[in-house]
Amino acid sequence: MIRIQADALRRVIADIFHRAGSNESEAAAVARRLVDANLVGHDSHGVVRIPTYLEMVRSGGVQPNQHAKIVLDTAVFVVVDGQSGFGQVIGEEAMKMGIEKAQRSGVGVVALRHSSHLGRIGDWTEQCAEAGFASVHFVNVVGAGAIVAPFGGADARISTNPFSAGLPRPDGKHIILDMATSKLAEGKVKVALNKGVELPEGALIDAKGKPTRDPAELYATPRGALTSMGEHKGYGIAVFCEFLAGILSGGGTNRTERREGIVLNNMLSIILNPAMAGDRTYVAEEADAFIKWLLDSPPQEPGKPVLLPGDPERQNRAERLRDGIPLDDTTWNNIVVAAESLGMDGKATRAQAKPGN
Ligand code: NAD
């Protein structure tokens, strides 16, 4: 393991993407979002993705320096095409459009299609919350192939289709729910495979549809499949990610074939003025009182208090900003190799990190 400070890691990653063809502001945006995913503890959506992202640049799966293009624009509704641009730029631009509508009309609905990987979806919920708006986001995945079985099905037909929702709070401690609709994120299966450990009961089926705890079954030929979180209920949300994000945006569903080097996200976002009924004070006070009501529940296990969605990420951010971001040796080596392949000084890059745990 190594530890590296967020600022230093951001500089390395921005340099990599700038050399790979992104202009300075795009390279900085990609670096900021990837490092942020590590900061909040979602390592599966952070800098571990550098090799895949660079491969997508090389194969044309992601197009550097694109911007969100308006396809249809009404008072409250905007359809946006991401033109296979970096999700870190396209996502932010699309949310700005929705926030402007919500500022004018109280509601902004954004149907975003054909963005390259949007990363951690909570980023977009946080952007809305920072601007003072509540929001919900449904996301589907196209191109990367199916990886999750429909409830009761024996093979993969959908993806880990994330869902996110947020409520802004005046103290900046926004409530942010951000989750895959599969029981496990794919990144966690890879980690288990690398460590040689079994998966929890019920998270995976093999290619015959039988439950298995062996992570290798997900990558076997023919492939196994992840299962939905919450059985039929998580599956139901994932289906609506396909309907709302995939079909309503025009971006398509996961029915499409796996295409090497392509990961496209479609996202339907509904952005709302939290004081729609007109009384901001009531919203703030009742939210505070309800949160207190929840957190006052006595813990089942001593020392493990009830948390709110977004709390684990906030705790991770504080800790990792202080102690540096932990990266396993393989992930860090892959970053240094990528940096060297683009003409950066490998020794100077390595010197940014220190041994960690
Ligand atoms: P997770 O299971 O770690 O967390 C899910 C949610 O539960 C979070 O909002 C978290 O704050 C909350 N939470 C966790 N522990 C809690 C507790 N004890 N009490 C209360 N709330 C708690 O997340 P995940 O499902 O593994 O998703 C990981 C990331 O992967 C997310 O950021 C998601 O957006 C991302 N993702 C992206 C894509 C894509 O295509 N772009 C696809 C799938 C997932």
Short mmCIF file of C-alpha atoms and ligand atoms in Angstrom, two decimals:
data_model
loop_
_atom_site.label_atom_id
_atom_site.label_comp_id
_atom_site.label_asym_id
_atom_site.label_seq_id
_atom_site.Cartn_x
_atom_site.Cartn_y
_atom_site.Cartn_z
CA MET A 1 0.00 0.00 0.00
CA ILE A 2 0.97 3.63 -0.48
CA ARG A 3 -0.58 6.87 0.82
CA ILE A 4 -0.71 10.00 -1.26
CA GLN A 5 -2.16 13.44 -0.51
CA ALA A 6 -5.19 14.37 -2.61
CA ASP A 7 -3.52 17.49 -4.10
CA ALA A 8 -0.47 15.56 -5.28
CA LEU A 9 -2.62 12.78 -6.77
CA ARG A 10 -4.81 15.36 -8.54
CA ARG A 11 -1.73 16.95 -10.14
CA VAL A 12 -0.44 13.58 -11.39
CA ILE A 13 -3.82 12.56 -12.84
CA ALA A 14 -4.43 15.98 -14.45
CA ASP A 15 -1.01 15.80 -16.13
CA ILE A 16 -1.82 12.31 -17.44
CA PHE A 17 -5.11 13.40 -19.03
CA HIS A 18 -3.65 16.63 -20.39
CA ARG A 19 -0.93 14.62 -22.14
CA ALA A 20 -3.57 12.14 -23.36
CA GLY A 21 -5.40 14.93 -25.22
CA SER A 22 -7.69 16.77 -22.79
CA ASN A 23 -7.41 20.53 -22.52
CA GLU A 24 -6.27 21.84 -19.13
CA SER A 25 -9.71 22.45 -17.69
CA GLU A 26 -11.00 19.01 -18.74
CA ALA A 27 -7.89 17.28 -17.39
CA ALA A 28 -8.37 19.11 -14.09
CA ALA A 29 -12.08 18.17 -13.94
CA VAL A 30 -11.39 14.47 -14.60
CA ALA A 31 -8.62 14.47 -11.99
CA ARG A 32 -10.77 16.27 -9.42
CA ARG A 33 -13.72 13.88 -9.76
CA LEU A 34 -11.66 10.67 -9.78
CA VAL A 35 -9.61 11.73 -6.76
CA ASP A 36 -12.82 12.83 -5.03
CA ALA A 37 -14.26 9.30 -5.42
CA ASN A 38 -11.18 7.97 -3.60
CA LEU A 39 -11.47 10.69 -0.97
CA VAL A 40 -15.03 9.69 -0.07
CA GLY A 41 -14.11 5.99 -0.02
CA HIS A 42 -15.52 4.78 -3.38
CA ASP A 43 -12.18 3.49 -4.63
CA SER A 44 -13.93 1.43 -7.34
CA HIS A 45 -14.88 4.73 -9.03
CA GLY A 46 -11.62 6.57 -8.45
CA VAL A 47 -8.11 6.53 -9.92
CA VAL A 48 -8.21 2.74 -10.33
CA ARG A 49 -10.05 3.62 -13.57
CA ILE A 50 -7.03 5.39 -15.16
CA PRO A 51 -5.97 2.46 -17.41
CA THR A 52 -9.57 1.91 -18.62
CA TYR A 53 -10.14 5.61 -19.24
CA LEU A 54 -6.87 5.90 -21.21
CA GLU A 55 -7.80 2.81 -23.20
CA MET A 56 -11.14 4.43 -24.00
CA VAL A 57 -9.32 7.58 -25.19
CA ARG A 58 -7.08 5.46 -27.43
CA SER A 59 -9.97 3.42 -28.86
CA GLY A 60 -12.18 6.50 -29.38
CA GLY A 61 -14.71 5.22 -26.82
CA VAL A 62 -14.39 8.55 -25.05
CA GLN A 63 -13.92 11.79 -27.01
CA PRO A 64 -11.78 14.41 -25.27
CA ASN A 65 -12.87 18.07 -25.11
CA GLN A 66 -16.57 17.56 -25.80
CA HIS A 67 -19.37 19.56 -24.25
CA ALA A 68 -22.98 18.82 -23.35
CA LYS A 69 -25.07 19.56 -26.45
CA ILE A 70 -28.69 20.65 -26.08
CA VAL A 71 -31.07 18.51 -28.16
CA LEU A 72 -34.40 19.81 -26.82
CA ASP A 73 -35.05 22.71 -24.47
CA THR A 74 -38.29 23.72 -22.72
CA ALA A 75 -39.02 25.79 -19.59
CA VAL A 76 -38.42 22.89 -17.22
CA PHE A 77 -37.05 20.08 -19.36
CA VAL A 78 -33.79 19.74 -21.26
CA VAL A 79 -32.49 16.80 -23.31
CA VAL A 80 -28.72 16.81 -23.54
CA ASP A 81 -26.31 14.73 -25.63
CA GLY A 82 -22.93 14.04 -24.04
CA GLN A 83 -21.34 13.17 -27.42
CA SER A 84 -19.23 10.46 -25.70
CA GLY A 85 -17.34 13.18 -23.83
CA PHE A 86 -15.80 12.72 -20.40
CA GLY A 87 -18.65 12.29 -17.89
CA GLN A 88 -16.77 14.47 -15.41
CA VAL A 89 -17.31 17.47 -17.72
CA ILE A 90 -20.60 16.49 -19.35
CA GLY A 91 -22.25 15.64 -16.00
CA GLU A 92 -21.33 19.00 -14.48
CA GLU A 93 -22.51 20.96 -17.54
CA ALA A 94 -25.81 19.05 -17.70
CA MET A 95 -26.47 19.63 -13.99
CA LYS A 96 -25.79 23.38 -14.42
CA MET A 97 -28.53 23.47 -17.07
CA GLY A 98 -30.98 21.68 -14.76
CA ILE A 99 -30.10 23.92 -11.81
CA GLU A 100 -30.73 27.05 -13.91
CA LYS A 101 -34.20 25.72 -14.78
CA ALA A 102 -34.92 24.89 -11.14
CA GLN A 103 -33.82 28.43 -10.18
CA ARG A 104 -36.30 29.89 -12.69
CA SER A 105 -39.21 27.43 -12.45
CA GLY A 106 -38.78 25.53 -9.18
CA VAL A 107 -38.16 22.30 -11.13
CA GLY A 108 -35.52 21.29 -13.66
CA VAL A 109 -35.55 17.93 -15.46
CA VAL A 110 -32.46 16.83 -17.36
CA ALA A 111 -32.40 13.80 -19.64
CA LEU A 112 -28.72 13.22 -20.40
CA ARG A 113 -27.72 10.66 -23.01
CA HIS A 114 -24.46 9.32 -24.43
CA SER A 115 -22.14 10.61 -21.74
CA SER A 116 -19.01 8.61 -21.16
CA HIS A 117 -18.73 7.14 -17.65
CA LEU A 118 -20.30 9.55 -15.13
CA GLY A 119 -18.25 8.09 -12.28
CA ARG A 120 -19.67 8.51 -8.79
CA ILE A 121 -23.26 9.63 -9.28
CA GLY A 122 -23.30 11.31 -5.84
CA ASP A 123 -21.10 14.02 -7.43
CA TRP A 124 -24.11 15.29 -9.38
CA THR A 125 -26.44 15.08 -6.38
CA GLU A 126 -23.89 17.07 -4.37
CA GLN A 127 -23.62 19.69 -7.13
CA CYS A 128 -27.40 20.19 -6.93
CA ALA A 129 -27.35 20.27 -3.11
CA GLU A 130 -24.50 22.82 -3.10
CA ALA A 131 -26.70 25.04 -5.29
CA GLY A 132 -29.53 24.63 -2.77
CA PHE A 133 -31.64 22.01 -4.59
CA ALA A 134 -33.03 18.58 -3.76
CA SER A 135 -32.63 16.04 -6.57
CA VAL A 136 -33.11 12.45 -7.72
CA HIS A 137 -31.05 10.72 -10.41
CA PHE A 138 -31.64 7.46 -12.29
CA VAL A 139 -28.71 6.09 -14.33
CA ASN A 140 -28.27 3.21 -16.78
CA VAL A 141 -25.22 1.87 -18.58
CA VAL A 142 -24.84 1.10 -22.27
CA GLY A 143 -21.98 -0.59 -24.12
CA ALA A 144 -20.16 -2.19 -21.23
CA GLY A 145 -22.36 -5.29 -21.35
CA ALA A 146 -24.88 -6.72 -18.91
CA ILE A 147 -23.56 -7.81 -15.53
CA VAL A 148 -26.66 -8.09 -13.29
CA ALA A 149 -29.43 -10.68 -13.57
CA PRO A 150 -33.08 -9.60 -13.55
CA PHE A 151 -34.77 -10.89 -10.36
CA GLY A 152 -35.48 -14.59 -10.93
CA GLY A 153 -33.42 -14.68 -14.16
CA ALA A 154 -30.42 -16.96 -14.71
CA ASP A 155 -28.21 -14.64 -16.76
CA ALA A 156 -27.16 -10.97 -16.85
CA ARG A 157 -29.45 -8.51 -18.67
CA ILE A 158 -28.89 -5.18 -16.91
CA SER A 159 -26.05 -3.29 -15.23
CA THR A 160 -25.42 -1.99 -11.72
CA ASN A 161 -27.73 0.96 -12.60
CA PRO A 162 -27.14 3.50 -9.83
CA PHE A 163 -29.76 5.65 -8.13
CA SER A 164 -29.03 8.80 -6.14
CA ALA A 165 -31.10 11.34 -4.17
CA GLY A 166 -30.12 14.39 -2.18
CA LEU A 167 -31.47 17.02 0.19
CA PRO A 168 -29.47 20.21 0.84
CA ARG A 169 -28.90 21.34 4.41
CA PRO A 170 -27.95 24.87 5.46
CA ASP A 171 -24.85 23.63 7.35
CA GLY A 172 -23.50 21.97 4.17
CA LYS A 173 -23.96 18.45 5.60
CA HIS A 174 -26.24 17.48 2.73
CA ILE A 175 -28.08 14.15 2.86
CA ILE A 176 -26.79 12.21 -0.16
CA LEU A 177 -27.96 8.70 -1.00
CA ASP A 178 -25.83 7.23 -3.79
CA MET A 179 -25.98 3.53 -4.54
CA ALA A 180 -25.71 0.82 -7.15
CA THR A 181 -28.90 -1.24 -7.45
CA SER A 182 -26.91 -4.49 -7.44
CA LYS A 183 -26.13 -6.15 -4.12
CA LEU A 184 -22.41 -5.60 -4.77
CA ALA A 185 -20.63 -3.12 -7.01
CA GLU A 186 -18.52 -4.90 -9.64
CA GLY A 187 -15.34 -3.32 -8.25
CA LYS A 188 -15.90 -5.21 -5.01
CA VAL A 189 -16.04 -8.54 -6.87
CA LYS A 190 -12.68 -7.74 -8.51
CA VAL A 191 -11.16 -6.91 -5.14
CA ALA A 192 -12.40 -10.27 -3.72
CA LEU A 193 -10.98 -12.07 -6.76
CA ASN A 194 -7.57 -10.41 -6.32
CA LYS A 195 -7.54 -11.19 -2.60
CA GLY A 196 -8.73 -14.78 -3.16
CA VAL A 197 -11.69 -14.42 -0.80
CA GLU A 198 -15.32 -15.54 -1.17
CA LEU A 199 -18.21 -13.17 -1.77
CA PRO A 200 -21.07 -12.77 0.70
CA GLU A 201 -23.98 -15.19 0.35
CA GLY A 202 -26.50 -14.31 -2.37
CA ALA A 203 -24.54 -11.65 -4.31
CA LEU A 204 -23.64 -13.74 -7.38
CA ILE A 205 -24.99 -16.56 -9.57
CA ASP A 206 -22.95 -18.72 -11.94
CA ALA A 207 -23.64 -19.12 -15.66
CA LYS A 208 -26.26 -21.80 -14.88
CA GLY A 209 -28.12 -19.43 -12.54
CA LYS A 210 -27.00 -21.22 -9.36
CA PRO A 211 -25.86 -19.18 -6.33
CA THR A 212 -22.07 -19.09 -5.93
CA ARG A 213 -19.61 -17.30 -3.65
CA ASP A 214 -16.69 -17.63 -6.11
CA PRO A 215 -15.90 -14.17 -7.60
CA ALA A 216 -14.20 -15.83 -10.62
CA GLU A 217 -17.64 -16.96 -11.88
CA LEU A 218 -18.45 -13.36 -12.86
CA TYR A 219 -15.56 -13.36 -15.35
CA ALA A 220 -15.84 -16.99 -16.55
CA THR A 221 -16.98 -17.91 -20.08
CA PRO A 222 -19.97 -17.99 -20.09
CA ARG A 223 -20.23 -15.31 -17.43
CA GLY A 224 -22.09 -15.43 -14.13
CA ALA A 225 -24.14 -12.45 -12.94
CA LEU A 226 -24.53 -10.18 -9.94
CA THR A 227 -27.89 -10.10 -8.17
CA SER A 228 -30.01 -7.06 -7.28
CA MET A 229 -29.91 -5.44 -3.84
CA GLY A 230 -33.17 -5.96 -1.96
CA GLU A 231 -34.28 -8.80 -4.26
CA HIS A 232 -37.23 -7.76 -6.50
CA LYS A 233 -37.21 -4.20 -5.09
CA GLY A 234 -33.69 -3.24 -6.17
CA TYR A 235 -34.41 -4.95 -9.47
CA GLY A 236 -37.51 -2.77 -9.85
CA ILE A 237 -35.46 0.41 -9.39
CA ALA A 238 -32.86 -0.87 -11.89
CA VAL A 239 -35.66 -1.45 -14.44
CA PHE A 240 -36.78 2.15 -13.97
CA CYS A 241 -33.18 3.29 -14.50
CA GLU A 242 -33.45 1.65 -17.94
CA PHE A 243 -36.88 3.18 -18.66
CA LEU A 244 -36.24 6.68 -17.32
CA ALA A 245 -32.53 7.20 -18.01
CA GLY A 246 -32.16 4.92 -21.03
CA ILE A 247 -35.39 5.17 -23.00
CA LEU A 248 -36.72 8.64 -22.09
CA SER A 249 -33.33 10.26 -22.85
CA GLY A 250 -33.08 8.43 -26.20
CA GLY A 251 -29.75 6.94 -25.10
CA GLY A 252 -30.92 3.32 -25.19
CA THR A 253 -31.05 0.32 -22.89
CA ASN A 254 -28.65 -2.41 -21.88
CA ARG A 255 -30.20 -4.67 -24.54
CA THR A 256 -27.28 -3.63 -26.74
CA GLU A 257 -24.20 -5.83 -27.28
CA ARG A 258 -21.04 -5.39 -25.22
CA ARG A 259 -18.64 -3.12 -27.15
CA GLU A 260 -15.01 -3.25 -26.06
CA GLY A 261 -13.72 0.11 -24.81
CA ILE A 262 -17.16 1.74 -24.47
CA VAL A 263 -18.93 2.69 -21.25
CA LEU A 264 -21.76 5.14 -21.77
CA ASN A 265 -24.09 6.40 -19.06
CA ASN A 266 -27.55 7.91 -19.51
CA MET A 267 -29.06 9.82 -16.58
CA LEU A 268 -32.47 11.28 -15.80
CA SER A 269 -32.21 13.99 -13.13
CA ILE A 270 -35.10 15.77 -11.42
CA ILE A 271 -33.93 18.89 -9.61
CA LEU A 272 -36.33 20.53 -7.17
CA ASN A 273 -36.56 23.65 -5.07
CA PRO A 274 -36.83 22.07 -1.60
CA ALA A 275 -39.15 24.88 -0.49
CA MET A 276 -41.73 24.19 -3.21
CA ALA A 277 -44.55 24.73 -0.75
CA GLY A 278 -43.06 28.16 -0.11
CA ASP A 279 -41.87 27.74 3.48
CA ARG A 280 -38.07 27.34 3.70
CA THR A 281 -38.10 27.57 7.48
CA TYR A 282 -40.48 24.62 7.82
CA VAL A 283 -38.32 22.47 5.50
CA ALA A 284 -35.11 23.25 7.38
CA GLU A 285 -36.67 22.82 10.84
CA GLU A 286 -38.64 19.66 10.08
CA ALA A 287 -35.62 18.07 8.33
CA ASP A 288 -33.46 18.85 11.39
CA ALA A 289 -36.08 17.44 13.76
CA PHE A 290 -36.57 14.29 11.67
CA ILE A 291 -32.82 13.70 11.42
CA LYS A 292 -32.54 14.01 15.21
CA TRP A 293 -35.43 11.54 15.58
CA LEU A 294 -33.58 9.01 13.39
CA LEU A 295 -30.18 9.46 15.01
CA ASP A 296 -31.64 9.11 18.51
CA SER A 297 -32.44 5.46 17.82
CA PRO A 298 -30.28 3.43 20.22
CA PRO A 299 -27.56 1.50 18.36
CA GLN A 300 -27.98 -2.26 18.02
CA GLU A 301 -24.24 -2.58 18.59
CA PRO A 302 -22.61 -0.27 21.13
CA GLY A 303 -20.29 2.25 19.46
CA LYS A 304 -22.07 1.92 16.08
CA PRO A 305 -24.56 4.79 16.00
CA VAL A 306 -27.22 5.24 13.34
CA LEU A 307 -25.88 7.17 10.34
CA LEU A 308 -27.50 9.12 7.54
CA PRO A 309 -26.91 8.51 3.83
CA GLY A 310 -23.76 10.48 2.97
CA ASP A 311 -22.24 10.20 6.46
CA PRO A 312 -19.75 7.41 5.62
CA GLU A 313 -18.49 9.45 2.64
CA ARG A 314 -18.12 12.58 4.80
CA GLN A 315 -16.17 10.63 7.43
CA ASN A 316 -13.88 9.10 4.78
CA ARG A 317 -13.23 12.49 3.22
CA ALA A 318 -12.14 14.02 6.54
CA GLU A 319 -9.87 11.07 7.32
CA ARG A 320 -8.30 10.79 3.86
CA LEU A 321 -7.76 14.54 3.53
CA ARG A 322 -5.82 14.31 6.77
CA ASP A 323 -3.92 11.03 6.31
CA GLY A 324 -3.68 10.82 2.52
CA ILE A 325 -5.45 8.46 0.12
CA PRO A 326 -4.52 4.78 0.46
CA LEU A 327 -3.88 3.00 -2.85
CA ASP A 328 -2.91 -0.64 -3.36
CA ASP A 329 0.42 -1.25 -5.12
CA THR A 330 -1.18 -2.49 -8.36
CA THR A 331 -3.35 0.61 -8.74
CA TRP A 332 -0.42 2.95 -7.98
CA ASN A 333 1.93 1.05 -10.33
CA ASN A 334 -0.65 1.25 -13.12
CA ILE A 335 -0.82 5.03 -12.64
CA VAL A 336 2.98 5.42 -12.72
CA VAL A 337 3.24 3.19 -15.82
CA ALA A 338 0.50 5.25 -17.52
CA ALA A 339 2.33 8.47 -16.59
CA GLU A 340 5.63 7.15 -18.00
CA SER A 341 3.93 6.01 -21.21
CA LEU A 342 2.87 9.63 -21.72
CA GLY A 343 6.38 11.01 -21.16
CA MET A 344 6.17 11.88 -17.45
CA ASP A 345 9.08 11.23 -15.11
CA GLY A 346 8.25 7.94 -13.34
CA LYS A 347 10.69 8.52 -10.49
CA ALA A 348 9.31 11.98 -9.74
CA THR A 349 5.76 10.58 -9.91
CA ARG A 350 6.59 7.76 -7.47
CA ALA A 351 8.18 10.29 -5.11
CA GLN A 352 4.73 11.88 -4.59
CA ALA A 353 3.64 8.87 -2.48
CA LYS A 354 4.89 7.39 0.76
CA PRO A 355 4.52 3.85 2.08
CA GLY A 356 1.14 3.46 3.78
CA ASN A 357 -1.26 1.02 5.30
P1 NAD B 1 -22.41 1.91 -0.85
O1 NAD B 1 -23.10 0.60 -0.66
O2 NAD B 1 -21.04 2.06 -0.28
O3 NAD B 1 -23.30 3.10 -0.26
C1 NAD B 1 -24.65 3.26 -0.68
C2 NAD B 1 -25.31 4.39 0.10
O4 NAD B 1 -25.53 3.97 1.44
C3 NAD B 1 -24.48 5.68 0.22
O5 NAD B 1 -25.35 6.76 0.03
C4 NAD B 1 -23.95 5.68 1.65
O6 NAD B 1 -23.81 7.00 2.18
C5 NAD B 1 -25.06 4.96 2.36
N1 NAD B 1 -24.61 4.24 3.56
C6 NAD B 1 -23.56 3.39 3.65
N2 NAD B 1 -23.48 2.90 4.91
C7 NAD B 1 -24.49 3.48 5.62
C8 NAD B 1 -24.95 3.37 6.97
N3 NAD B 1 -24.34 2.58 7.85
N4 NAD B 1 -26.02 4.09 7.33
C9 NAD B 1 -26.65 4.91 6.47
N5 NAD B 1 -26.27 5.05 5.17
C10 NAD B 1 -25.22 4.33 4.75
O7 NAD B 1 -22.35 2.29 -2.42
P2 NAD B 1 -22.42 1.32 -3.71
O8 NAD B 1 -23.81 0.87 -3.94
O9 NAD B 1 -21.35 0.29 -3.58
O10 NAD B 1 -22.03 2.34 -4.89
C11 NAD B 1 -20.68 2.78 -5.04
C12 NAD B 1 -20.55 3.89 -6.04
O11 NAD B 1 -20.61 3.35 -7.34
C13 NAD B 1 -21.60 5.01 -6.01
O12 NAD B 1 -20.92 6.25 -5.95
C14 NAD B 1 -22.33 4.88 -7.35
O13 NAD B 1 -22.77 6.11 -7.89
C15 NAD B 1 -21.25 4.29 -8.20
N6 NAD B 1 -21.76 3.61 -9.39
C16 NAD B 1 -21.63 4.23 -10.59
C17 NAD B 1 -22.07 3.58 -11.75
C18 NAD B 1 -21.93 4.23 -13.11
O14 NAD B 1 -22.30 3.61 -14.09
N7 NAD B 1 -21.43 5.43 -13.22
C19 NAD B 1 -22.65 2.31 -11.66
C20 NAD B 1 -22.79 1.73 -10.40
C21 NAD B 1 -22.35 2.37 -9.26
#
